[in-house]
């Protein structure tokens, strides 16, 4: 799985920075996800990517109703929902890096069928850990010039 260096995570051009995540793999991140991310994280992702909030929730594999209830009740996502959002951010950052910081091109690639993934859109796989790993592995192969 692709790991971002602390310098990449602090870079203001990354979604990881925008959502204020601590360094990947850190105890602070694990604690934050266990406590639950604030529901505002979805708005932050929307603002930075331009992807509509309903699509963000769907790509992450989270029920839109559950998120709506959390906005009216507790203002934090569950640990499972938080993990899903972190997975989406991780894959989104990797795709944007693949396209040399071109968010629009990365989002287009994520949302359209890819032959190497069986004509499946990468975004449709992000809702599961296994699917996200498949997308990250493909991104890694493409970064190294291994065309699939």
PDB file of C-alpha atoms in Angstrom:
ATOM      1  CA  UNK A   1       0.000   0.000   0.000  1.00  0.00           C
ATOM      2  CA  UNK A   2       1.234   3.493  -0.826  1.00  0.00           C
ATOM      3  CA  UNK A   3       2.487   5.423   2.173  1.00  0.00           C
ATOM      4  CA  UNK A   4       2.841   9.179   2.216  1.00  0.00           C
ATOM      5  CA  UNK A   5       5.819  10.754   3.868  1.00  0.00           C
ATOM      6  CA  UNK A   6       5.104  13.315   6.595  1.00  0.00           C
ATOM      7  CA  UNK A   7       6.241  16.052   4.186  1.00  0.00           C
ATOM      8  CA  UNK A   8       3.638  14.980   1.629  1.00  0.00           C
ATOM      9  CA  UNK A   9       0.940  14.908   4.291  1.00  0.00           C
ATOM     10  CA  UNK A  10       1.726  18.458   5.433  1.00  0.00           C
ATOM     11  CA  UNK A  11       1.707  19.745   1.863  1.00  0.00           C
ATOM     12  CA  UNK A  12      -1.263  22.076   1.592  1.00  0.00           C
ATOM     13  CA  UNK A  13      -2.030  20.696  -1.861  1.00  0.00           C
ATOM     14  CA  UNK A  14      -3.011  17.291  -0.469  1.00  0.00           C
ATOM     15  CA  UNK A  15      -6.469  16.314   0.632  1.00  0.00           C
ATOM     16  CA  UNK A  16      -4.829  14.673   3.659  1.00  0.00           C
ATOM     17  CA  UNK A  17      -3.775  18.145   4.812  1.00  0.00           C
ATOM     18  CA  UNK A  18      -7.131  19.739   4.023  1.00  0.00           C
ATOM     19  CA  UNK A  19      -8.987  17.299   6.268  1.00  0.00           C
ATOM     20  CA  UNK A  20      -6.340  17.833   8.997  1.00  0.00           C
ATOM     21  CA  UNK A  21      -5.337  14.198   9.381  1.00  0.00           C
ATOM     22  CA  UNK A  22      -2.217  13.466  11.404  1.00  0.00           C
ATOM     23  CA  UNK A  23       0.506  11.455   9.615  1.00  0.00           C
ATOM     24  CA  UNK A  24      -0.648   8.134   8.202  1.00  0.00           C
ATOM     25  CA  UNK A  25       0.203   5.183  10.407  1.00  0.00           C
ATOM     26  CA  UNK A  26       0.556   7.382  13.482  1.00  0.00           C
ATOM     27  CA  UNK A  27      -1.039   6.644  16.824  1.00  0.00           C
ATOM     28  CA  UNK A  28      -2.727  10.063  16.599  1.00  0.00           C
ATOM     29  CA  UNK A  29      -4.501   9.024  13.398  1.00  0.00           C
ATOM     30  CA  UNK A  30      -5.594   5.729  14.907  1.00  0.00           C
ATOM     31  CA  UNK A  31      -6.994   7.540  17.952  1.00  0.00           C
ATOM     32  CA  UNK A  32      -8.747  10.138  15.800  1.00  0.00           C
ATOM     33  CA  UNK A  33     -10.420   7.452  13.698  1.00  0.00           C
ATOM     34  CA  UNK A  34     -11.394   5.483  16.804  1.00  0.00           C
ATOM     35  CA  UNK A  35     -13.008   8.594  18.345  1.00  0.00           C
ATOM     36  CA  UNK A  36     -14.750   9.396  15.066  1.00  0.00           C
ATOM     37  CA  UNK A  37     -14.115  12.154  12.575  1.00  0.00           C
ATOM     38  CA  UNK A  38     -16.276  15.269  12.713  1.00  0.00           C
ATOM     39  CA  UNK A  39     -19.053  15.191  10.112  1.00  0.00           C
ATOM     40  CA  UNK A  40     -17.556  18.415   8.704  1.00  0.00           C
ATOM     41  CA  UNK A  41     -14.854  16.293   7.067  1.00  0.00           C
ATOM     42  CA  UNK A  42     -17.329  15.484   4.279  1.00  0.00           C
ATOM     43  CA  UNK A  43     -17.853  19.190   3.621  1.00  0.00           C
ATOM     44  CA  UNK A  44     -14.071  19.733   3.561  1.00  0.00           C
ATOM     45  CA  UNK A  45     -13.635  16.953   0.999  1.00  0.00           C
ATOM     46  CA  UNK A  46     -16.483  18.417  -1.068  1.00  0.00           C
ATOM     47  CA  UNK A  47     -14.968  21.918  -0.987  1.00  0.00           C
ATOM     48  CA  UNK A  48     -11.506  20.709  -2.014  1.00  0.00           C
ATOM     49  CA  UNK A  49     -12.494  18.174  -4.666  1.00  0.00           C
ATOM     50  CA  UNK A  50     -15.746  19.579  -6.015  1.00  0.00           C
ATOM     51  CA  UNK A  51     -17.310  16.124  -5.667  1.00  0.00           C
ATOM     52  CA  UNK A  52     -20.847  16.399  -4.383  1.00  0.00           C
ATOM     53  CA  UNK A  53     -21.376  15.278  -0.779  1.00  0.00           C
ATOM     54  CA  UNK A  54     -23.820  12.496  -1.667  1.00  0.00           C
ATOM     55  CA  UNK A  55     -21.222  11.028  -4.032  1.00  0.00           C
ATOM     56  CA  UNK A  56     -18.479  11.277  -1.402  1.00  0.00           C
ATOM     57  CA  UNK A  57     -20.610   9.351   1.056  1.00  0.00           C
ATOM     58  CA  UNK A  58     -21.536   6.772  -1.586  1.00  0.00           C
ATOM     59  CA  UNK A  59     -17.920   6.284  -2.741  1.00  0.00           C
ATOM     60  CA  UNK A  60     -16.866   5.814   0.890  1.00  0.00           C
ATOM     61  CA  UNK A  61     -19.586   3.198   1.315  1.00  0.00           C
ATOM     62  CA  UNK A  62     -21.434   5.111   4.004  1.00  0.00           C
ATOM     63  CA  UNK A  63     -25.206   5.389   4.226  1.00  0.00           C
ATOM     64  CA  UNK A  64     -26.327   8.948   3.517  1.00  0.00           C
ATOM     65  CA  UNK A  65     -29.098   8.564   6.090  1.00  0.00           C
ATOM     66  CA  UNK A  66     -26.623   7.630   8.788  1.00  0.00           C
ATOM     67  CA  UNK A  67     -24.573  10.739   8.057  1.00  0.00           C
ATOM     68  CA  UNK A  68     -27.693  12.927   8.098  1.00  0.00           C
ATOM     69  CA  UNK A  69     -28.688  11.517  11.483  1.00  0.00           C
ATOM     70  CA  UNK A  70     -25.198  12.214  12.827  1.00  0.00           C
ATOM     71  CA  UNK A  71     -25.423  15.850  11.725  1.00  0.00           C
ATOM     72  CA  UNK A  72     -28.616  16.209  13.782  1.00  0.00           C
ATOM     73  CA  UNK A  73     -27.318  14.116  16.697  1.00  0.00           C
ATOM     74  CA  UNK A  74     -23.685  13.446  17.515  1.00  0.00           C
ATOM     75  CA  UNK A  75     -21.465  15.542  15.247  1.00  0.00           C
ATOM     76  CA  UNK A  76     -18.960  12.751  14.692  1.00  0.00           C
ATOM     77  CA  UNK A  77     -18.883   9.800  12.344  1.00  0.00           C
ATOM     78  CA  UNK A  78     -18.645   6.308  13.772  1.00  0.00           C
ATOM     79  CA  UNK A  79     -15.185   4.685  13.847  1.00  0.00           C
ATOM     80  CA  UNK A  80     -16.181   2.518  10.852  1.00  0.00           C
ATOM     81  CA  UNK A  81     -17.395   5.531   8.873  1.00  0.00           C
ATOM     82  CA  UNK A  82     -14.230   7.410   9.826  1.00  0.00           C
ATOM     83  CA  UNK A  83     -12.080   4.545   8.505  1.00  0.00           C
ATOM     84  CA  UNK A  84     -14.062   4.662   5.254  1.00  0.00           C
ATOM     85  CA  UNK A  85     -13.435   8.390   4.882  1.00  0.00           C
ATOM     86  CA  UNK A  86      -9.708   7.934   5.634  1.00  0.00           C
ATOM     87  CA  UNK A  87      -9.560   5.199   2.964  1.00  0.00           C
ATOM     88  CA  UNK A  88     -11.233   7.504   0.427  1.00  0.00           C
ATOM     89  CA  UNK A  89      -8.776  10.320   1.243  1.00  0.00           C
ATOM     90  CA  UNK A  90      -5.803   7.934   0.939  1.00  0.00           C
ATOM     91  CA  UNK A  91      -6.904   6.720  -2.511  1.00  0.00           C
ATOM     92  CA  UNK A  92      -7.823  10.223  -3.669  1.00  0.00           C
ATOM     93  CA  UNK A  93      -4.368  11.538  -2.683  1.00  0.00           C
ATOM     94  CA  UNK A  94      -2.683   8.664  -4.525  1.00  0.00           C
ATOM     95  CA  UNK A  95      -4.739   9.329  -7.674  1.00  0.00           C
ATOM     96  CA  UNK A  96      -3.999  13.055  -7.562  1.00  0.00           C
ATOM     97  CA  UNK A  97      -0.279  12.326  -7.156  1.00  0.00           C
ATOM     98  CA  UNK A  98      -0.476   9.932 -10.143  1.00  0.00           C
ATOM     99  CA  UNK A  99      -1.855  12.771 -12.257  1.00  0.00           C
ATOM    100  CA  UNK A 100       0.757  15.230 -10.975  1.00  0.00           C
ATOM    101  CA  UNK A 101      -1.633  17.244  -8.781  1.00  0.00           C
ATOM    102  CA  UNK A 102      -4.331  17.572 -11.461  1.00  0.00           C
ATOM    103  CA  UNK A 103      -7.442  17.019  -9.314  1.00  0.00           C
ATOM    104  CA  UNK A 104      -9.842  17.129 -12.254  1.00  0.00           C
ATOM    105  CA  UNK A 105      -7.944  14.495 -14.208  1.00  0.00           C
ATOM    106  CA  UNK A 106      -7.627  12.293 -11.113  1.00  0.00           C
ATOM    107  CA  UNK A 107     -11.344  12.536 -10.356  1.00  0.00           C
ATOM    108  CA  UNK A 108     -12.169  11.749 -13.982  1.00  0.00           C
ATOM    109  CA  UNK A 109      -9.941   8.648 -13.826  1.00  0.00           C
ATOM    110  CA  UNK A 110     -11.474   7.557 -10.522  1.00  0.00           C
ATOM    111  CA  UNK A 111     -15.032   7.862 -11.803  1.00  0.00           C
ATOM    112  CA  UNK A 112     -14.686   6.161 -15.198  1.00  0.00           C
ATOM    113  CA  UNK A 113     -14.210   2.477 -16.043  1.00  0.00           C
ATOM    114  CA  UNK A 114     -10.604   1.278 -16.149  1.00  0.00           C
ATOM    115  CA  UNK A 115      -9.631  -1.768 -18.191  1.00  0.00           C
ATOM    116  CA  UNK A 116      -7.090  -2.958 -15.606  1.00  0.00           C
ATOM    117  CA  UNK A 117      -9.911  -3.137 -13.055  1.00  0.00           C
ATOM    118  CA  UNK A 118     -12.236  -5.145 -15.298  1.00  0.00           C
ATOM    119  CA  UNK A 119     -13.905  -2.045 -16.783  1.00  0.00           C
ATOM    120  CA  UNK A 120     -14.875  -0.936 -13.272  1.00  0.00           C
ATOM    121  CA  UNK A 121     -14.545   2.660 -12.094  1.00  0.00           C
ATOM    122  CA  UNK A 122     -11.913   2.843  -9.338  1.00  0.00           C
ATOM    123  CA  UNK A 123     -14.263   4.952  -7.185  1.00  0.00           C
ATOM    124  CA  UNK A 124     -16.748   2.085  -7.068  1.00  0.00           C
ATOM    125  CA  UNK A 125     -14.125  -0.093  -5.344  1.00  0.00           C
ATOM    126  CA  UNK A 126     -13.082   2.333  -2.595  1.00  0.00           C
ATOM    127  CA  UNK A 127     -15.927   1.347  -0.256  1.00  0.00           C
ATOM    128  CA  UNK A 128     -14.057  -1.820   0.756  1.00  0.00           C
ATOM    129  CA  UNK A 129     -10.494  -2.237   1.978  1.00  0.00           C
ATOM    130  CA  UNK A 130      -9.814  -4.932  -0.632  1.00  0.00           C
ATOM    131  CA  UNK A 131     -11.123  -2.698  -3.410  1.00  0.00           C
ATOM    132  CA  UNK A 132      -9.087   0.270  -2.215  1.00  0.00           C
ATOM    133  CA  UNK A 133      -5.963  -1.901  -2.132  1.00  0.00           C
ATOM    134  CA  UNK A 134      -6.636  -3.005  -5.719  1.00  0.00           C
ATOM    135  CA  UNK A 135      -6.911   0.644  -6.795  1.00  0.00           C
ATOM    136  CA  UNK A 136      -3.780   1.653  -4.857  1.00  0.00           C
ATOM    137  CA  UNK A 137      -1.871  -1.284  -6.352  1.00  0.00           C
ATOM    138  CA  UNK A 138      -2.925  -0.214  -9.851  1.00  0.00           C
ATOM    139  CA  UNK A 139      -1.852   3.364  -9.129  1.00  0.00           C
ATOM    140  CA  UNK A 140       1.525   2.045  -7.940  1.00  0.00           C
ATOM    141  CA  UNK A 141       1.957   0.009 -11.124  1.00  0.00           C
ATOM    142  CA  UNK A 142       1.051   3.002 -13.286  1.00  0.00           C
ATOM    143  CA  UNK A 143       3.483   5.239 -11.382  1.00  0.00           C
ATOM    144  CA  UNK A 144       6.243   2.756 -12.142  1.00  0.00           C
ATOM    145  CA  UNK A 145       5.312   2.380 -15.791  1.00  0.00           C
ATOM    146  CA  UNK A 146       3.858  -1.116 -15.461  1.00  0.00           C
ATOM    147  CA  UNK A 147       0.827  -0.879 -17.710  1.00  0.00           C
ATOM    148  CA  UNK A 148      -1.927  -3.276 -16.827  1.00  0.00           C
TER     149      UNK A 148
END
